[in-house]
PDB file of C-alpha atoms in Angstrom:
ATOM      1  CA  MET A 161      -3.279   9.178   5.179  1.00 53.00           C
ATOM      2  CA  SER A 162      -6.565   7.923   3.962  1.00 52.00           C
ATOM      3  CA  HIS A 163      -6.728   4.126   3.952  1.00 51.00           C
ATOM      4  CA  LYS A 164     -10.360   3.543   4.734  1.00 49.00           C
ATOM      5  CA  ILE A 165     -12.421   0.429   5.229  1.00 42.00           C
ATOM      6  CA  ASN A 166     -16.181   0.887   5.290  1.00 43.00           C
ATOM      7  CA  ASN A 167     -15.695   4.681   5.606  1.00 50.00           C
ATOM      8  CA  ARG A 168     -13.582   4.174   8.720  1.00 66.00           C
ATOM      9  CA  ILE A 169      -9.898   4.912   9.063  1.00 71.00           C
ATOM     10  CA  ASN A 170      -7.735   1.829   9.438  1.00 90.00           C
ATOM     11  CA  TYR A 171      -5.735   3.145  12.386  1.00 94.00           C
ATOM     12  CA  ARG A 172      -3.312   0.224  12.505  1.00 94.00           C
ATOM     13  CA  ASP A 173      -2.139   0.705   8.919  1.00 95.00           C
ATOM     14  CA  GLU A 174      -1.965   4.479   9.285  1.00 95.00           C
ATOM     15  CA  ILE A 175       0.032   4.266  12.508  1.00 97.00           C
ATOM     16  CA  LEU A 176       2.459   1.729  10.994  1.00 96.00           C
ATOM     17  CA  ALA A 177       3.026   4.033   8.039  1.00 96.00           C
ATOM     18  CA  ALA A 178       3.610   6.989  10.374  1.00 97.00           C
ATOM     19  CA  VAL A 179       6.036   5.039  12.564  1.00 97.00           C
ATOM     20  CA  ARG A 180       7.985   3.798   9.545  1.00 97.00           C
ATOM     21  CA  GLU A 181       8.330   7.380   8.316  1.00 97.00           C
ATOM     22  CA  ILE A 182       9.399   8.633  11.750  1.00 98.00           C
ATOM     23  CA  VAL A 183      12.100   5.988  12.258  1.00 97.00           C
ATOM     24  CA  LYS A 184      13.296   6.473   8.684  1.00 97.00           C
ATOM     25  CA  ARG A 185      13.708  10.222   9.272  1.00 97.00           C
ATOM     26  CA  LYS A 186      15.473   9.628  12.581  1.00 96.00           C
ATOM     27  CA  GLY A 187      17.722   6.904  11.184  1.00 97.00           C
ATOM     28  CA  LYS A 188      17.045   4.889  14.309  1.00 96.00           C
ATOM     29  CA  ASN A 189      14.392   2.283  15.102  1.00 97.00           C
ATOM     30  CA  GLU A 190      13.074   4.125  18.110  1.00 97.00           C
ATOM     31  CA  PHE A 191      10.152   6.497  18.623  1.00 98.00           C
ATOM     32  CA  GLU A 192       7.960   8.084  21.253  1.00 98.00           C
ATOM     33  CA  VAL A 193       4.179   7.903  21.280  1.00 97.00           C
ATOM     34  CA  SER A 194       4.007  11.701  21.218  1.00 97.00           C
ATOM     35  CA  GLU A 195       5.988  11.737  17.950  1.00 98.00           C
ATOM     36  CA  VAL A 196       3.435   9.431  16.355  1.00 98.00           C
ATOM     37  CA  VAL A 197       0.497  11.461  17.647  1.00 98.00           C
ATOM     38  CA  ASP A 198       2.032  14.750  16.484  1.00 98.00           C
ATOM     39  CA  TYR A 199       2.880  13.357  13.046  1.00 98.00           C
ATOM     40  CA  MET A 200      -0.563  11.847  12.500  1.00 97.00           C
ATOM     41  CA  ILE A 201      -2.502  14.867  13.787  1.00 97.00           C
ATOM     42  CA  SER A 202      -0.442  17.110  11.502  1.00 97.00           C
ATOM     43  CA  LYS A 203      -1.676  15.009   8.561  1.00 95.00           C
ATOM     44  CA  ASN A 204      -5.280  14.646   9.753  1.00 94.00           C
ATOM     45  CA  PRO A 205      -6.484  16.708  12.752  1.00 95.00           C
ATOM     46  CA  ASN A 206      -9.718  14.696  12.900  1.00 93.00           C
ATOM     47  CA  LEU A 207      -7.993  11.542  14.145  1.00 94.00           C
ATOM     48  CA  ASN A 208      -8.666  10.296  17.651  1.00 95.00           C
ATOM     49  CA  ILE A 209      -5.527  10.806  19.770  1.00 96.00           C
ATOM     50  CA  SER A 210      -6.644   8.248  22.337  1.00 96.00           C
ATOM     51  CA  THR A 211      -7.018   5.583  19.642  1.00 95.00           C
ATOM     52  CA  ILE A 212      -3.527   6.297  18.326  1.00 96.00           C
ATOM     53  CA  ARG A 213      -2.047   5.998  21.819  1.00 96.00           C
ATOM     54  CA  THR A 214      -3.970   2.798  22.582  1.00 95.00           C
ATOM     55  CA  HIS A 215      -2.787   1.131  19.382  1.00 95.00           C
ATOM     56  CA  VAL A 216       0.878   1.919  20.001  1.00 96.00           C
ATOM     57  CA  THR A 217       1.002   1.240  23.737  1.00 95.00           C
ATOM     58  CA  SER A 218      -1.370  -1.688  24.018  1.00 94.00           C
ATOM     59  CA  ARG A 219      -3.200  -3.221  21.066  1.00 93.00           C
ATOM     60  CA  CYS A 220      -0.138  -3.416  18.784  1.00 94.00           C
ATOM     61  CA  CYS A 221       2.627  -3.763  21.382  1.00 94.00           C
ATOM     62  CA  VAL A 222       4.186  -7.208  21.640  1.00 94.00           C
ATOM     63  CA  ASN A 223       5.139  -6.871  25.310  1.00 93.00           C
ATOM     64  CA  ALA A 224       1.995  -5.133  26.588  1.00 91.00           C
ATOM     65  CA  ALA A 225      -0.479  -6.748  28.961  1.00 88.00           C
ATOM     66  CA  PRO A 226      -3.162  -8.712  27.079  1.00 86.00           C
ATOM     67  CA  ASN A 227      -6.055  -6.255  27.423  1.00 87.00           C
ATOM     68  CA  HIS A 228      -7.615  -6.697  23.974  1.00 89.00           C
ATOM     69  CA  ALA A 229      -9.287  -9.615  22.211  1.00 89.00           C
ATOM     70  CA  VAL A 230      -7.302  -8.887  19.035  1.00 88.00           C
ATOM     71  CA  THR A 231      -3.665  -7.820  19.297  1.00 89.00           C
ATOM     72  CA  TYR A 232      -0.735  -7.346  16.934  1.00 92.00           C
ATOM     73  CA  SER A 233       3.037  -7.541  17.292  1.00 94.00           C
ATOM     74  CA  ASP A 234       3.949  -4.286  15.562  1.00 96.00           C
ATOM     75  CA  TYR A 235       5.875  -2.482  18.315  1.00 97.00           C
ATOM     76  CA  GLU A 236       8.031  -3.323  21.283  1.00 96.00           C
ATOM     77  CA  ARG A 237       8.235  -1.167  24.404  1.00 96.00           C
ATOM     78  CA  LEU A 238      11.833  -0.340  25.263  1.00 96.00           C
ATOM     79  CA  GLU A 239      11.151   1.894  28.259  1.00 94.00           C
ATOM     80  CA  ARG A 240       8.408   4.184  29.449  1.00 92.00           C
ATOM     81  CA  GLY A 241       7.138   6.085  26.423  1.00 91.00           C
ATOM     82  CA  VAL A 242       9.799   4.707  24.062  1.00 96.00           C
ATOM     83  CA  TYR A 243       9.028   2.043  21.478  1.00 98.00           C
ATOM     84  CA  ARG A 244      10.462   0.519  18.332  1.00 97.00           C
ATOM     85  CA  LEU A 245       9.160  -1.446  15.402  1.00 97.00           C
ATOM     86  CA  PHE A 246       9.186  -5.071  16.541  1.00 94.00           C
ATOM     87  CA  GLU A 247      11.780  -7.209  14.822  1.00 85.00           C
ATOM     88  CA  PRO A 248      11.788 -10.821  16.066  1.00 79.00           C
ATOM     89  CA  GLU A 249      15.209 -11.402  14.442  1.00 71.00           C
ATOM     90  CA  ALA A 250      16.737  -8.632  16.568  1.00 56.00           C
ATOM     91  CA  LYS A 251      15.668 -10.487  19.703  1.00 51.00           C
ATOM     92  CA  VAL A 252      17.320 -13.677  18.482  1.00 44.00           C
ATOM     93  CA  GLU A 253      20.572 -11.841  17.676  1.00 46.00           C
ATOM     94  CA  LYS A 254      20.484 -10.085  21.040  1.00 47.00           C
ATOM     95  CA  MET A 255      20.359 -13.456  22.801  1.00 43.00           C
ATOM     96  CA  GLY A 256      23.361 -14.660  20.813  1.00 47.00           C
ATOM     97  CA  GLU A 257      21.423 -17.454  19.141  1.00 47.00           C
ATOM     98  CA  SER A 258      20.703 -18.108  15.513  1.00 43.00           C
ATOM     99  CA  PHE A 259      17.858 -20.163  14.159  1.00 39.00           C
ATOM    100  CA  LEU A 260      18.681 -19.616  10.494  1.00 37.00           C
TER     101      LEU A 260
END
């Protein structure tokens, strides 16, 4: 885990990589913030836990309140503390509609 831009860790890319690995291992597109924090800290104990949590729960969460100037649609909150990688197609299928 060492993607760096201007000597700074690119948290978004690192978190996405960690989440993809976690859901792959679980065989289910679902994860908890604590799983991401634990995984990332095990790889690099110098990471900021608060930044990891903020990215997952707010900055990169499609259904979070708009608290940041720049946001991303990487994750979707399913319930308190439980998220998944955001897949717009899954939402369309869930509604029983198809735009393809």
